[in-house]
mmCIF file of C-alpha atoms in Angstrom:
data_model
loop_
_atom_site.group_PDB
_atom_site.id
_atom_site.type_symbol
_atom_site.label_atom_id
_atom_site.label_comp_id
_atom_site.label_asym_id
_atom_site.label_seq_id
_atom_site.Cartn_x
_atom_site.Cartn_y
_atom_site.Cartn_z
ATOM 1 C CA MET A 1 -59.903 16.294 12.965
ATOM 2 C CA GLU A 2 -59.797 19.248 11.686
ATOM 3 C CA LEU A 3 -60.724 22.049 13.493
ATOM 4 C CA SER A 4 -62.461 25.128 11.881
ATOM 5 C CA ASN A 5 -61.516 28.478 11.980
ATOM 6 C CA ASN A 6 -62.691 29.654 15.174
ATOM 7 C CA GLN A 7 -63.548 33.291 15.830
ATOM 8 C CA GLU A 8 -62.042 33.955 19.412
ATOM 9 C CA ARG A 9 -64.735 34.123 21.482
ATOM 10 C CA VAL A 10 -66.189 37.400 23.107
ATOM 11 C CA TYR A 11 -68.462 36.896 26.882
ATOM 12 C CA MET A 12 -69.539 39.521 27.601
ATOM 13 C CA PRO A 13 -70.835 39.631 31.584
ATOM 14 C CA GLN A 14 -74.291 39.845 31.912
ATOM 15 C CA HIS A 15 -75.997 42.388 34.810
ATOM 16 C CA SER A 16 -76.592 39.905 37.805
ATOM 17 C CA SER A 17 -79.891 38.086 38.997
ATOM 18 C CA GLU A 18 -80.849 35.530 40.814
ATOM 19 C CA LYS A 19 -82.827 34.145 38.653
ATOM 20 C CA PHE A 20 -80.394 33.707 36.011
ATOM 21 C CA TYR A 21 -79.953 29.842 36.321
ATOM 22 C CA ALA A 22 -83.263 29.472 36.593
ATOM 23 C CA GLU A 23 -84.229 31.625 33.478
ATOM 24 C CA LEU A 24 -81.875 29.644 31.122
ATOM 25 C CA PRO A 25 -83.522 28.495 28.499
ATOM 26 C CA VAL A 26 -82.956 23.761 28.210
ATOM 27 C CA PHE A 27 -81.718 23.151 24.874
ATOM 28 C CA SER A 28 -83.514 19.725 24.320
ATOM 29 C CA GLY A 29 -81.393 17.829 21.409
ATOM 30 C CA ARG A 30 -77.776 16.468 22.637
ATOM 31 C CA VAL A 31 -75.537 17.345 24.184
ATOM 32 C CA ILE A 32 -73.168 17.097 20.959
ATOM 33 C CA ASP A 33 -75.724 19.113 19.317
ATOM 34 C CA LEU A 34 -75.693 21.384 21.418
ATOM 35 C CA LEU A 35 -71.861 22.256 21.154
ATOM 36 C CA GLU A 36 -72.048 22.931 17.331
ATOM 37 C CA ASP A 37 -74.166 26.073 18.353
ATOM 38 C CA GLU A 38 -71.994 28.760 21.278
ATOM 39 C CA THR A 39 -74.346 31.214 21.229
ATOM 40 C CA ARG A 40 -77.683 29.003 23.692
ATOM 41 C CA PHE A 41 -74.392 29.779 25.724
ATOM 42 C CA LYS A 42 -74.622 32.856 27.684
ATOM 43 C CA ALA A 43 -71.719 34.267 29.795
ATOM 44 C CA ILE A 44 -72.564 33.447 34.211
ATOM 45 C CA PRO A 45 -73.030 37.401 35.944
ATOM 46 C CA GLU A 46 -70.046 38.001 37.000
ATOM 47 C CA ASP A 47 -70.882 39.037 41.414
ATOM 48 C CA TRP A 48 -72.555 35.464 41.033
ATOM 49 C CA ASN A 49 -68.966 33.176 42.625
ATOM 50 C CA VAL A 50 -67.701 30.331 41.847
ATOM 51 C CA VAL A 51 -67.174 27.897 45.389
ATOM 52 C CA ILE A 52 -65.756 24.430 45.401
ATOM 53 C CA THR A 53 -65.192 21.792 47.698
ATOM 54 C CA ASP A 54 -62.494 19.338 47.269
ATOM 55 C CA ILE A 55 -59.879 16.364 49.875
ATOM 56 C CA LYS A 56 -57.023 17.317 49.938
ATOM 57 C CA GLN A 57 -54.181 13.744 49.311
ATOM 58 C CA SER A 58 -56.982 11.797 48.208
ATOM 59 C CA THR A 59 -56.062 10.291 46.018
ATOM 60 C CA GLU A 60 -53.808 8.513 48.537
ATOM 61 C CA ALA A 61 -57.424 8.189 50.983
ATOM 62 C CA ILE A 62 -58.863 6.133 48.090
ATOM 63 C CA GLN A 63 -55.247 4.290 47.997
ATOM 64 C CA LYS A 64 -56.823 3.823 51.829
ATOM 65 C CA GLY A 65 -59.705 3.061 51.123
ATOM 66 C CA MET A 66 -61.398 5.542 51.862
ATOM 67 C CA HIS A 67 -63.306 6.119 48.995
ATOM 68 C CA GLN A 68 -66.647 5.946 50.152
ATOM 69 C CA ALA A 69 -65.819 8.870 52.703
ATOM 70 C CA ILE A 70 -64.777 10.468 50.581
ATOM 71 C CA ASN A 71 -67.212 10.322 47.533
ATOM 72 C CA LEU A 72 -70.268 11.019 50.696
ATOM 73 C CA ALA A 73 -68.660 14.190 51.298
ATOM 74 C CA ALA A 74 -68.415 15.154 47.619
ATOM 75 C CA THR A 75 -71.555 14.457 48.032
ATOM 76 C CA ALA A 76 -72.926 16.389 51.038
ATOM 77 C CA SER A 77 -70.749 19.338 49.526
ATOM 78 C CA ILE A 78 -73.416 20.032 46.726
ATOM 79 C CA ILE A 79 -76.612 18.964 49.027
ATOM 80 C CA SER A 80 -76.445 21.017 51.553
ATOM 81 C CA ALA A 81 -76.015 24.293 49.290
ATOM 82 C CA LEU A 82 -79.418 22.500 47.585
ATOM 83 C CA ASN A 83 -80.956 23.165 50.503
ATOM 84 C CA ILE A 84 -80.527 26.918 51.366
ATOM 85 C CA ALA A 85 -80.618 27.622 48.048
ATOM 86 C CA LYS A 86 -84.209 25.318 48.391
ATOM 87 C CA GLU A 87 -85.310 27.918 50.706
ATOM 88 C CA HIS A 88 -84.818 30.921 49.258
ATOM 89 C CA ASN A 89 -85.918 29.502 45.793
ATOM 90 C CA ILE A 90 -83.309 29.888 43.819
ATOM 91 C CA SER A 91 -81.172 27.410 41.511
ATOM 92 C CA PHE A 92 -77.364 27.278 40.742
ATOM 93 C CA PRO A 93 -75.282 24.864 39.191
ATOM 94 C CA PHE A 94 -73.239 22.282 40.524
ATOM 95 C CA PHE A 95 -70.782 19.523 39.607
ATOM 96 C CA PHE A 96 -70.123 16.850 41.085
ATOM 97 C CA GLY A 97 -66.791 15.377 41.082
ATOM 98 C CA GLY A 98 -65.425 12.106 42.844
ATOM 99 C CA ASP A 99 -63.408 13.450 45.918
ATOM 100 C CA GLY A 100 -65.190 17.672 45.607
ATOM 101 C CA ALA A 101 -67.825 19.619 44.345
ATOM 102 C CA THR A 102 -67.748 22.818 42.138
ATOM 103 C CA LEU A 103 -70.833 25.185 42.419
ATOM 104 C CA ILE A 104 -71.987 28.776 40.660
ATOM 105 C CA LEU A 105 -73.901 30.848 43.174
ATOM 106 C CA PRO A 106 -75.503 34.237 43.230
ATOM 107 C CA SER A 107 -73.819 36.062 46.070
ATOM 108 C CA SER A 108 -77.486 36.339 48.153
ATOM 109 C CA ILE A 109 -76.864 32.456 49.352
ATOM 110 C CA THR A 110 -72.880 32.778 49.139
ATOM 111 C CA GLU A 111 -71.696 33.103 52.352
ATOM 112 C CA GLU A 112 -74.794 30.884 53.418
ATOM 113 C CA VAL A 113 -73.732 28.280 52.002
ATOM 114 C CA ILE A 114 -69.958 28.630 53.518
ATOM 115 C CA ASP A 115 -71.048 28.652 56.588
ATOM 116 C CA ALA A 116 -73.277 26.170 56.211
ATOM 117 C CA LEU A 117 -69.676 23.786 54.150
ATOM 118 C CA SER A 118 -67.984 25.299 57.061
ATOM 119 C CA ILE A 119 -69.658 22.748 59.805
ATOM 120 C CA HIS A 120 -69.173 20.073 57.354
ATOM 121 C CA GLN A 121 -65.651 20.508 56.291
ATOM 122 C CA ARG A 122 -65.161 20.201 60.745
ATOM 123 C CA ASN A 123 -68.014 16.554 60.533
ATOM 124 C CA VAL A 124 -65.971 14.855 58.045
ATOM 125 C CA ASN A 125 -61.955 16.318 59.509
ATOM 126 C CA GLN A 126 -63.648 15.178 63.081
ATOM 127 C CA PHE A 127 -65.237 11.749 61.610
ATOM 128 C CA PHE A 128 -62.618 10.256 58.708
ATOM 129 C CA GLY A 129 -59.513 12.526 59.265
ATOM 130 C CA LEU A 130 -60.666 14.270 55.845
ATOM 131 C CA ASP A 131 -59.225 17.389 55.014
ATOM 132 C CA LEU A 132 -61.878 19.234 52.726
ATOM 133 C CA ARG A 133 -61.011 22.253 50.916
ATOM 134 C CA VAL A 134 -64.131 24.864 51.018
ATOM 135 C CA ASP A 135 -62.795 28.649 48.842
ATOM 136 C CA LYS A 136 -64.887 30.934 46.679
ATOM 137 C CA VAL A 137 -63.670 32.509 44.174
ATOM 138 C CA ALA A 138 -65.916 35.834 43.073
ATOM 139 C CA VAL A 139 -66.574 35.579 39.150
ATOM 140 C CA SER A 140 -65.465 38.672 38.720
ATOM 141 C CA GLU A 141 -62.401 37.716 39.956
ATOM 142 C CA ILE A 142 -62.324 35.640 37.723
ATOM 143 C CA TYR A 143 -63.544 37.416 34.079
ATOM 144 C CA GLU A 144 -61.090 40.542 35.914
ATOM 145 C CA ARG A 145 -58.206 37.482 35.349
ATOM 146 C CA GLY A 146 -58.339 37.144 31.340
ATOM 147 C CA LYS A 147 -61.176 34.136 31.586
ATOM 148 C CA THR A 148 -63.336 32.651 30.756
ATOM 149 C CA ILE A 149 -67.286 31.030 32.435
ATOM 150 C CA SER A 150 -70.054 30.755 29.670
ATOM 151 C CA ILE A 151 -72.849 28.664 31.100
ATOM 152 C CA ALA A 152 -76.574 26.444 29.541
ATOM 153 C CA LYS A 153 -78.424 24.568 30.182
ATOM 154 C CA SER A 154 -79.630 20.226 28.330
ATOM 155 C CA LYS A 155 -81.393 17.337 28.630
ATOM 156 C CA LEU A 156 -80.584 14.764 28.351
ATOM 157 C CA ASN A 157 -83.523 12.122 28.812
ATOM 158 C CA ARG A 158 -87.471 13.674 29.314
ATOM 159 C CA ARG A 159 -86.077 13.787 32.985
ATOM 160 C CA TYR A 160 -82.891 15.066 33.736
ATOM 161 C CA VAL A 161 -81.189 18.458 32.324
ATOM 162 C CA ILE A 162 -77.389 19.972 33.474
ATOM 163 C CA PRO A 163 -75.381 22.608 33.777
ATOM 164 C CA VAL A 164 -72.949 22.866 30.851
ATOM 165 C CA VAL A 165 -69.569 24.975 30.541
ATOM 166 C CA LEU A 166 -67.627 26.504 28.090
ATOM 167 C CA GLY A 167 -64.941 28.489 29.458
ATOM 168 C CA GLU A 168 -61.287 28.123 31.489
ATOM 169 C CA GLY A 169 -62.762 30.067 34.103
ATOM 170 C CA LEU A 170 -63.844 26.799 37.018
ATOM 171 C CA ASP A 171 -60.922 25.638 35.874
ATOM 172 C CA PHE A 172 -58.151 28.371 36.692
ATOM 173 C CA ALA A 173 -60.662 28.560 39.991
ATOM 174 C CA ASP A 174 -59.372 25.461 41.148
ATOM 175 C CA LYS A 175 -56.377 25.958 40.856
ATOM 176 C CA LEU A 176 -55.844 29.094 42.066
ATOM 177 C CA ILE A 177 -57.945 27.766 45.400
ATOM 178 C CA LYS A 178 -55.345 24.859 45.685
ATOM 179 C CA GLU A 179 -52.462 27.996 45.408
ATOM 180 C CA ARG A 180 -53.902 29.253 48.408
ATOM 181 C CA THR A 181 -52.627 28.667 52.424
ATOM 182 C CA PHE A 182 -55.359 25.214 53.527
ATOM 183 C CA THR A 183 -56.436 24.972 57.012
ATOM 184 C CA LEU A 184 -59.634 24.579 58.688
ATOM 185 C CA ARG A 185 -62.024 27.042 59.184
ATOM 186 C CA ASP A 186 -63.316 28.384 62.431
ATOM 187 C CA LYS A 187 -65.616 26.266 64.254
ATOM 188 C CA LEU A 188 -68.611 27.396 64.022
ATOM 189 C CA GLU A 189 -71.624 26.424 66.722
ATOM 190 C CA GLU A 190 -75.036 26.983 64.959
ATOM 191 C CA SER A 191 -75.219 23.151 63.746
ATOM 192 C CA ASP A 192 -78.720 24.330 62.255
ATOM 193 C CA LYS A 193 -77.033 25.436 59.435
ATOM 194 C CA LEU A 194 -75.373 22.523 57.574
ATOM 195 C CA ASN A 195 -78.311 21.027 56.708
ATOM 196 C CA LEU A 196 -78.184 17.379 54.126
ATOM 197 C CA SER A 197 -82.118 16.214 54.427
ATOM 198 C CA GLY A 198 -82.669 14.041 50.736
ATOM 199 C CA MET A 199 -79.002 12.397 51.430
ATOM 200 C CA GLU A 200 -79.199 9.319 51.046
ATOM 201 C CA CYS A 201 -76.188 7.000 50.821
ATOM 202 C CA ARG A 202 -78.339 3.737 50.891
ATOM 203 C CA TRP A 203 -77.460 1.594 47.341
ATOM 204 C CA ASP A 204 -74.831 -1.056 46.978
ATOM 205 C CA SER A 205 -71.926 -1.448 44.802
ATOM 206 C CA VAL A 206 -73.512 -1.065 41.845
ATOM 207 C CA LYS A 207 -72.767 -4.149 38.648
ATOM 208 C CA PRO A 208 -72.730 -3.648 35.003
ATOM 209 C CA PRO A 209 -75.661 -4.173 33.429
ATOM 210 C CA GLU A 210 -74.403 -6.454 31.374
ATOM 211 C CA ALA A 211 -72.035 -9.164 33.662
ATOM 212 C CA GLN A 212 -69.195 -8.648 30.983
ATOM 213 C CA HIS A 213 -69.464 -5.120 30.555
ATOM 214 C CA GLU A 214 -66.631 -2.754 32.844
ATOM 215 C CA VAL A 215 -67.675 0.959 34.153
ATOM 216 C CA VAL A 216 -64.888 3.847 32.319
ATOM 217 C CA CYS A 217 -64.243 7.092 34.659
ATOM 218 C CA ILE A 218 -63.458 9.445 32.126
ATOM 219 C CA VAL A 219 -62.129 12.817 32.601
ATOM 220 C CA ALA A 220 -60.986 14.827 29.446
ATOM 221 C CA ASN A 221 -59.364 18.511 29.104
ATOM 222 C CA ALA A 222 -59.087 20.398 26.090
ATOM 223 C CA VAL A 223 -55.726 21.755 25.370
ATOM 224 C CA ASP A 224 -56.922 24.646 23.678
ATOM 225 C CA PRO A 225 -59.500 26.221 25.577
ATOM 226 C CA LYS A 226 -60.312 28.248 22.197
ATOM 227 C CA LYS A 227 -61.588 24.920 21.351
ATOM 228 C CA GLN A 228 -63.553 23.270 23.922
ATOM 229 C CA SER A 229 -66.824 23.504 21.980
ATOM 230 C CA LEU A 230 -65.473 21.771 18.913
ATOM 231 C CA VAL A 231 -62.433 19.999 21.015
ATOM 232 C CA TYR A 232 -65.757 17.512 23.154
ATOM 233 C CA LYS A 233 -67.668 17.658 19.581
ATOM 234 C CA GLU A 234 -65.632 15.301 18.687
ATOM 235 C CA VAL A 235 -64.582 13.600 22.197
ATOM 236 C CA LEU A 236 -68.321 12.764 22.294
ATOM 237 C CA GLU A 237 -69.100 11.684 19.107
ATOM 238 C CA THR A 238 -66.057 8.866 19.397
ATOM 239 C CA ILE A 239 -68.041 8.102 22.428
ATOM 240 C CA GLU A 240 -71.266 7.717 21.344
ATOM 241 C CA ARG A 241 -70.194 5.850 17.947
ATOM 242 C CA ILE A 242 -68.134 3.677 20.191
ATOM 243 C CA TYR A 243 -70.374 3.308 23.200
ATOM 244 C CA GLY A 244 -74.097 4.366 21.339
ATOM 245 C CA SER A 245 -76.268 6.805 22.855
ATOM 246 C CA PHE A 246 -75.490 8.572 26.371
ATOM 247 C CA ASN A 247 -79.157 6.368 27.858
ATOM 248 C CA ASN A 248 -77.491 3.034 26.827
ATOM 249 C CA ARG A 249 -73.491 3.533 27.895
ATOM 250 C CA ARG A 250 -75.224 4.315 31.543
ATOM 251 C CA PRO A 251 -73.264 1.825 33.812
ATOM 252 C CA ILE A 252 -76.526 1.993 36.468
ATOM 253 C CA SER A 253 -79.734 -0.237 36.013
ATOM 254 C CA VAL A 254 -82.927 -0.771 37.522
ATOM 255 C CA LYS A 255 -81.759 -4.288 37.779
ATOM 256 C CA GLY A 256 -78.276 -3.800 39.062
ATOM 257 C CA LEU A 257 -79.236 -1.955 42.269
ATOM 258 C CA LYS A 258 -79.927 -2.944 45.240
ATOM 259 C CA LEU A 259 -79.740 -1.843 48.960
ATOM 260 C CA LEU A 260 -77.339 -2.214 51.525
ATOM 261 C CA ALA A 261 -77.812 -2.826 54.656
ATOM 262 C CA SER A 262 -75.561 -1.787 56.627
ATOM 263 C CA LEU A 263 -74.612 -0.533 60.196
ATOM 264 C CA PRO A 264 -70.734 0.939 58.644
ATOM 265 C CA ARG A 265 -73.120 2.203 55.976
ATOM 266 C CA PHE A 266 -75.601 4.069 58.256
ATOM 267 C CA LYS A 267 -72.601 5.740 60.889
ATOM 268 C CA ALA A 268 -70.461 7.528 58.118
ATOM 269 C CA GLU A 269 -73.751 8.791 56.809
ATOM 270 C CA ASN A 270 -75.590 9.820 60.013
ATOM 271 C CA GLN A 271 -71.585 11.364 60.866
ATOM 272 C CA ILE A 272 -72.080 13.455 57.746
ATOM 273 C CA LYS A 273 -75.666 14.626 58.646
ATOM 274 C CA PHE A 274 -75.865 14.758 61.537
ATOM 275 C CA GLY A 275 -72.198 15.269 63.601
ATOM 276 C CA ALA A 276 -73.215 12.790 64.858
ATOM 277 C CA SER A 277 -74.555 9.492 65.490
ATOM 278 C CA SER A 278 -76.598 8.074 68.419
ATOM 279 C CA LEU A 279 -78.310 5.043 68.668
ATOM 280 C CA TRP A 280 -81.432 6.563 67.860
ATOM 281 C CA LYS A 281 -80.151 8.072 64.667
ATOM 282 C CA MET A 282 -79.069 4.740 64.093
ATOM 283 C CA ILE A 283 -82.390 2.767 64.975
ATOM 284 C CA LYS A 284 -84.537 5.513 62.422
ATOM 285 C CA SER A 285 -81.660 4.110 59.548
ATOM 286 C CA VAL A 286 -82.762 1.473 60.064
ATOM 287 C CA PHE A 287 -85.952 1.657 60.275
ATOM 288 C CA ASP A 288 -85.658 3.999 56.425
ATOM 289 C CA TYR A 289 -83.954 1.358 55.394
ATOM 290 C CA ILE A 290 -86.875 -1.053 55.408
ATOM 291 C CA ILE A 291 -89.520 1.234 54.833
ATOM 292 C CA GLY A 292 -87.937 1.678 51.416
ATOM 293 C CA LYS A 293 -86.712 -1.752 51.327
ATOM 294 C CA MET A 294 -90.467 -1.931 51.271
ATOM 295 C CA TYR A 295 -91.747 0.843 49.175
ATOM 296 C CA LEU A 296 -89.371 -0.600 45.840
ATOM 297 C CA ILE A 297 -91.106 -4.062 46.408
ATOM 298 C CA PHE A 298 -94.055 -3.889 47.475
ATOM 299 C CA LYS A 299 -95.856 -0.448 45.934
ATOM 300 C CA GLU A 300 -96.987 0.860 42.419
ATOM 301 C CA ASP A 301 -94.544 3.598 42.049
ATOM 302 C CA GLY A 302 -91.372 1.361 43.196
ATOM 303 C CA ARG A 303 -90.417 0.668 39.830
ATOM 304 C CA SER A 304 -91.783 3.563 38.516
ATOM 305 C CA TYR A 305 -88.978 5.346 41.181
ATOM 306 C CA LEU A 306 -86.435 2.912 40.369
ATOM 307 C CA GLU A 307 -86.987 3.846 36.007
ATOM 308 C CA SER A 308 -86.804 7.521 37.265
ATOM 309 C CA LEU A 309 -83.852 7.260 38.884
ATOM 310 C CA VAL A 310 -81.689 5.330 36.076
ATOM 311 C CA GLU A 311 -82.546 8.956 34.787
ATOM 312 C CA HIS A 312 -81.703 10.529 37.128
ATOM 313 C CA THR A 313 -78.081 9.399 37.523
ATOM 314 C CA ASP A 314 -75.398 11.849 36.756
ATOM 315 C CA THR A 315 -73.235 10.505 34.640
ATOM 316 C CA LEU A 316 -71.986 13.520 32.893
ATOM 317 C CA VAL A 317 -70.218 15.607 34.086
ATOM 318 C CA VAL A 318 -69.282 18.918 31.010
ATOM 319 C CA ASP A 319 -67.778 22.482 33.206
ATOM 320 C CA GLY A 320 -65.299 23.388 30.750
ATOM 321 C CA ARG A 321 -63.578 19.933 31.167
ATOM 322 C CA ILE A 322 -65.522 16.433 30.270
ATOM 323 C CA ASN A 323 -66.114 14.129 32.830
ATOM 324 C CA THR A 324 -67.754 10.958 32.217
ATOM 325 C CA VAL A 325 -69.128 7.164 33.546
ATOM 326 C CA ILE A 326 -69.702 5.007 31.182
ATOM 327 C CA THR A 327 -70.269 1.161 30.725
ATOM 328 C CA GLY A 328 -69.099 -1.891 28.206
ATOM 329 C CA THR A 329 -67.114 -3.975 27.546
ATOM 330 C CA GLU A 330 -62.968 -3.721 27.197
ATOM 331 C CA GLU A 331 -63.119 -4.495 23.917
ATOM 332 C CA ASN A 332 -64.697 -0.954 23.334
ATOM 333 C CA ARG A 333 -62.493 0.398 26.350
ATOM 334 C CA ILE A 334 -59.460 -0.722 23.486
ATOM 335 C CA ALA A 335 -61.152 1.603 20.716
ATOM 336 C CA LEU A 336 -62.367 4.427 22.651
ATOM 337 C CA GLU A 337 -57.942 4.248 24.344
ATOM 338 C CA ASN A 338 -57.215 4.397 20.673
ATOM 339 C CA ASP A 339 -58.957 7.134 19.683
ATOM 340 C CA LEU A 340 -58.357 9.261 22.518
ATOM 341 C CA ASN A 341 -54.422 8.793 22.033
ATOM 342 C CA ARG A 342 -54.739 9.542 18.573
ATOM 343 C CA LEU A 343 -56.435 12.812 20.148
ATOM 344 C CA GLU A 344 -54.071 13.176 22.491
ATOM 345 C CA THR A 345 -51.240 12.936 19.826
ATOM 346 C CA GLU A 346 -52.829 15.568 17.846
ATOM 347 C CA GLY A 347 -52.092 18.221 20.269
ATOM 348 C CA LEU A 348 -56.447 18.223 20.544
ATOM 349 C CA ILE A 349 -56.392 16.682 24.236
ATOM 350 C CA GLN A 350 -55.173 14.958 27.242
ATOM 351 C CA TYR A 351 -57.262 12.460 29.474
ATOM 352 C CA GLY A 352 -57.116 10.453 32.102
ATOM 353 C CA LEU A 353 -59.152 7.137 32.190
ATOM 354 C CA ALA A 354 -60.036 4.560 35.625
ATOM 355 C CA VAL A 355 -61.191 1.278 34.801
ATOM 356 C CA CYS A 356 -63.291 0.266 37.242
ATOM 357 C CA LYS A 357 -65.722 -3.240 38.513
ATOM 358 C CA GLU A 358 -68.859 -1.821 40.030
ATOM 359 C CA SER A 359 -70.690 2.265 40.550
ATOM 360 C CA ILE A 360 -71.161 3.834 43.637
ATOM 361 C CA MET A 361 -74.116 5.741 43.985
ATOM 362 C CA SER A 362 -74.914 8.647 46.513
ATOM 363 C CA CYS A 363 -78.190 10.415 45.839
ATOM 364 C CA TYR A 364 -80.714 13.460 46.752
ATOM 365 C CA VAL A 365 -84.281 13.113 47.565
ATOM 366 C CA GLN A 366 -86.480 15.292 47.599
ATOM 367 C CA ASP A 367 -89.532 13.039 46.687
ATOM 368 C CA ARG A 368 -89.443 10.445 44.604
ATOM 369 C CA LYS A 369 -90.902 10.766 41.903
ATOM 370 C CA SER A 370 -89.784 13.856 39.696
ATOM 371 C CA ASN A 371 -87.004 15.895 42.681
ATOM 372 C CA HIS A 372 -84.045 13.970 43.572
ATOM 373 C CA ILE A 373 -80.628 13.908 41.651
ATOM 374 C CA HIS A 374 -77.831 10.760 42.589
ATOM 375 C CA PHE A 375 -74.408 11.836 41.978
ATOM 376 C CA VAL A 376 -72.294 8.279 40.174
ATOM 377 C CA ASP A 377 -68.886 7.303 40.427
ATOM 378 C CA GLY A 378 -66.802 4.005 39.422
ATOM 379 C CA SER A 379 -65.756 2.094 42.572
ATOM 380 C CA GLU A 380 -62.297 2.994 44.136
ATOM 381 C CA GLY A 381 -62.308 6.486 43.331
ATOM 382 C CA GLY A 382 -62.700 6.170 39.366
ATOM 383 C CA TYR A 383 -63.471 10.065 38.810
ATOM 384 C CA THR A 384 -59.925 10.425 41.073
ATOM 385 C CA ARG A 385 -58.631 8.209 39.840
ATOM 386 C CA ALA A 386 -58.461 9.273 36.380
ATOM 387 C CA ALA A 387 -57.882 12.820 37.619
ATOM 388 C CA SER A 388 -54.755 11.798 38.975
ATOM 389 C CA VAL A 389 -53.642 10.019 35.877
ATOM 390 C CA LEU A 390 -55.160 13.602 33.526
ATOM 391 C CA LYS A 391 -52.570 15.390 36.243
ATOM 392 C CA LYS A 392 -49.945 13.525 35.225
ATOM 393 C CA LYS A 393 -49.769 14.316 32.093
ATOM 394 C CA LEU A 394 -50.148 18.012 33.173
ATOM 395 C CA ARG A 395 -47.306 17.835 34.994
ATOM 396 C CA ALA A 396 -45.109 16.164 32.148
ATOM 397 C CA LYS A 397 -45.993 18.944 29.899
ATOM 398 C CA VAL A 398 -45.806 21.775 32.162
ATOM 399 C CA GLU A 399 -42.465 20.490 33.347
ATOM 400 C CA LEU A 400 -41.283 20.635 28.859
ATOM 401 C CA GLU A 401 -42.592 23.748 28.484
#
């Protein structure tokens, strides 16, 4: 791929506004087409904040079979913030990463979200023995350090809109937070500050739509931040050429969905949501499962919900990197790796890839008609394993320099 001369972008932080993200125009074409027009991207207001959560030593924890707990912890990080934002009628961009999440928040709700996440942090540590890092970086500090964060919205299909971020600002915030000494925050007694209503984790591992298919998790990083739009356009075009359109390469399909009646799963969900799992809560979880299954089987709109669920799956994240979960044949994956290796050899990207047999999914459901989102990862921590491969490459590059 030949890259044209790309003038250095100048980002002017905009005036603060709680409605900044809500009022951001929605691009209705493909993400590939959006990346061709950087004028559609707007700088995040400088008094917003980047809040990051992630599980320390997640790779080791996944090797011990804790990928479901890690996935729950990451999902709940987003849901706790969404419920707070809903109370204040605020929209904000968020990004699911398998073992953590990134939130970009206006200052008016940042501390309230941090308080809720601190309770969540305590519960994750108490019940699962996992250390959930929770911290924030002011967007103004990111700008002062010469980094950028610009954002646009893209409508992936008739139902689902995602944020798309260019710039190295989120990666800088992540590195800054991970360099800090990590300690669990003071325990908070106001348990009502953590609201995880709408969180559902009732689905079994989801097999690919076709029996001969595999699930692939990819994390790709542009070597030169100034060329992100061109490089990521090339990566997504490559994926689309080999695997087909966004809708065709989704690892989730209606026929692959199956509710899972698992007491350990119900217990873990209650511990995450309520900080406890009593007999009454377990009975209620079982009852909700039965009602949900009857709804899907006998209600006329149950099938419509499943089709809507598939369209609301979060399988493409562009947050200064590309993170995506796709499905296809082994031959598709070999062809993709050949092309990604070429881009890596040309010095345009570094990437990590993990092959999984299935997908796992956790859900946030405010209502079953239109307001729900479903976070997808590869089984056995696919995103985390792919990110681990990328991190090794990045460390090796630093050592060579």
